[in-house]
Coordinates of C-alpha atoms in Angstrom, one line a residue:
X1 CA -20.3 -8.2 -17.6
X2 CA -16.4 -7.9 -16.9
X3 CA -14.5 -6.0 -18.9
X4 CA -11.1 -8.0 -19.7
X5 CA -8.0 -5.7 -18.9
X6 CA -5.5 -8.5 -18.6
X7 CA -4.2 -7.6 -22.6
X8 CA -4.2 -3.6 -22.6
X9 CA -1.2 -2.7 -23.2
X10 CA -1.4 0.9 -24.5
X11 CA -3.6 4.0 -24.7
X12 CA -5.1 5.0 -21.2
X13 CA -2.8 7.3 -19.0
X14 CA -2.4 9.6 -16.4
X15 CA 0.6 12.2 -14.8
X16 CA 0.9 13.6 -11.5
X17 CA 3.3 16.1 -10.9
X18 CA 4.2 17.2 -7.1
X19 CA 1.2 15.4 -5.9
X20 CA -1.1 17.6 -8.4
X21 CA -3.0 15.3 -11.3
X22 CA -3.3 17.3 -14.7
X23 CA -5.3 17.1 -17.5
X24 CA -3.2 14.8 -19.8
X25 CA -3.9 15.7 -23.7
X26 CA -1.4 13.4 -25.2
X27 CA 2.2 12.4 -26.5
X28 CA 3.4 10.7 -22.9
X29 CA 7.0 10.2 -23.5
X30 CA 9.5 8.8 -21.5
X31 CA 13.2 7.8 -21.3
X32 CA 15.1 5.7 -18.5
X33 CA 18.6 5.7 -20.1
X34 CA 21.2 6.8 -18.2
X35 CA 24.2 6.4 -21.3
X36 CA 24.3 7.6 -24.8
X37 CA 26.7 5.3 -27.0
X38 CA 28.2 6.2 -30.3
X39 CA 30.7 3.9 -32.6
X40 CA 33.8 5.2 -33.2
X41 CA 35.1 4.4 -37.0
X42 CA 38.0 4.8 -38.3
X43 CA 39.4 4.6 -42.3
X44 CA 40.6 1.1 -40.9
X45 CA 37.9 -0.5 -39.0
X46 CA 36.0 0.0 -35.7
X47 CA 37.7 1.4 -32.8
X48 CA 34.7 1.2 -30.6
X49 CA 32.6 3.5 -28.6
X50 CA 32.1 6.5 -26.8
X51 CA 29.6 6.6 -24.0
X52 CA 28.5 9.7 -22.6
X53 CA 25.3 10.0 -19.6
X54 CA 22.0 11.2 -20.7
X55 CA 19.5 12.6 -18.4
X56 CA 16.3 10.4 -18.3
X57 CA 13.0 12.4 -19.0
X58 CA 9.4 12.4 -19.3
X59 CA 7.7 14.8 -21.2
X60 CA 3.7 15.0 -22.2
X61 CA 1.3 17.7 -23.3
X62 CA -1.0 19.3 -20.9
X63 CA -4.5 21.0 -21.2
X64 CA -4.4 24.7 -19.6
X65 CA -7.2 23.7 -17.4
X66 CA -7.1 27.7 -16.4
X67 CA -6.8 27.4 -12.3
X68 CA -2.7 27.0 -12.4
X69 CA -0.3 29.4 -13.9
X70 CA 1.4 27.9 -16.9
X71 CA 4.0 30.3 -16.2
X72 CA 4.9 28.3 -12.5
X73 CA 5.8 25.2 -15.1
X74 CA 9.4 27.2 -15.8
X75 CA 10.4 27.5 -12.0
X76 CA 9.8 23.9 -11.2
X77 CA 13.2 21.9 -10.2
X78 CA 13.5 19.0 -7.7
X79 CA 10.1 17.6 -8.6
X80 CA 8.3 14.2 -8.5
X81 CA 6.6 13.1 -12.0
X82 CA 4.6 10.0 -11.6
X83 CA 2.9 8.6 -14.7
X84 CA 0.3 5.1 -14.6
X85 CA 0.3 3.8 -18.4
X86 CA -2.0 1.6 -19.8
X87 CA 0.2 -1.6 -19.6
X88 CA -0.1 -1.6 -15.5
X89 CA 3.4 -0.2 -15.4
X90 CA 4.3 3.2 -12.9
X91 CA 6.9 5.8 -14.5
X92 CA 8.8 7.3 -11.5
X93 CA 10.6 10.2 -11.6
X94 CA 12.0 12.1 -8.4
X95 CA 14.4 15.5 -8.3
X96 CA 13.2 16.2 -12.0
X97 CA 13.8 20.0 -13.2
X98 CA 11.1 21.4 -16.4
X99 CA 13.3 22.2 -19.1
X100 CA 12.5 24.1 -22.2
X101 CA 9.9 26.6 -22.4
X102 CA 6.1 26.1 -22.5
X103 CA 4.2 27.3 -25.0
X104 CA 0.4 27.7 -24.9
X105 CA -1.9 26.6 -28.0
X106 CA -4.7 28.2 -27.3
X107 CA -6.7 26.6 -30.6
X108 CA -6.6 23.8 -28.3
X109 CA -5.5 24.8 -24.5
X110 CA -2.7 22.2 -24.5
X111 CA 0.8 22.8 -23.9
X112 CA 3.9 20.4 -23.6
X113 CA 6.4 20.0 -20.7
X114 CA 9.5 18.0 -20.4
X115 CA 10.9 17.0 -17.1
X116 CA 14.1 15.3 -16.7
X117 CA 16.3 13.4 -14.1
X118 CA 19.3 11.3 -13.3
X119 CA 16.1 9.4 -11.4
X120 CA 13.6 7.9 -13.6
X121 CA 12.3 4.3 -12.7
X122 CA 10.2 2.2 -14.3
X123 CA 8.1 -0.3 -12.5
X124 CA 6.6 -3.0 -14.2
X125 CA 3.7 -5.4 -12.6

């Protein structure tokens, strides 16, 4: 019997970062915003807004699967992050750079990463 696909729309996932596939735990995130808009109020009204550019990201957490150095995470700039989500779509992301610092819980072997870019795409089907 076929299993019916055509109405997932969440749950299964998968990352690849620099052509390398890693054990995702969890907590897929991501952003394709390029601007950040705030009002502007006054004691008289509203003046407006203020619009300011945001990086785009996506972030996850990772299992330590023990063969990679968690460490190499912190150097990575200029990178490709491609992410398959459940609803068919394809998260792109090319010349990313890993901010922040990764942290390993070892309860669990996970730890999270953030990548972001001025270049993150999202394809749909």
């Amino acid at each position: 019997m076929a299993i019916n696909q055509s109405r997932r729309l969440a749950g299964v996932a998968n990352i690849v970062i620099d052509g390398s596939t890693y054990d995702l735990v969890g907590d897929l995130t991501y952003s394709t915003s390029s601007v950040s808009r705030s009002t502007l109020l006054g004691q008289d009204g509203i003046h407006g807004y203020a619009e300011t550019p945001v990086a785009g990201h996506i972030s996850c957490n990772l299992r330590d699967q023990g063969g990679f150095a968690v460490a190499n995470f912190n150097q990575l700039s200029d990178s490709t992050v491609q992410s398959s989500i459940a609803n068919g779509k394809q998260i792109i992301m090319t010349g990313g750079w890993c901010v922040e610092t990764q942290e390993v819980r070892t309860v669990e072997g996970t730890f999270a990463v953030r990548f972001e870019s001025d270049n993150v795409q999202e394809v749909t089907v």
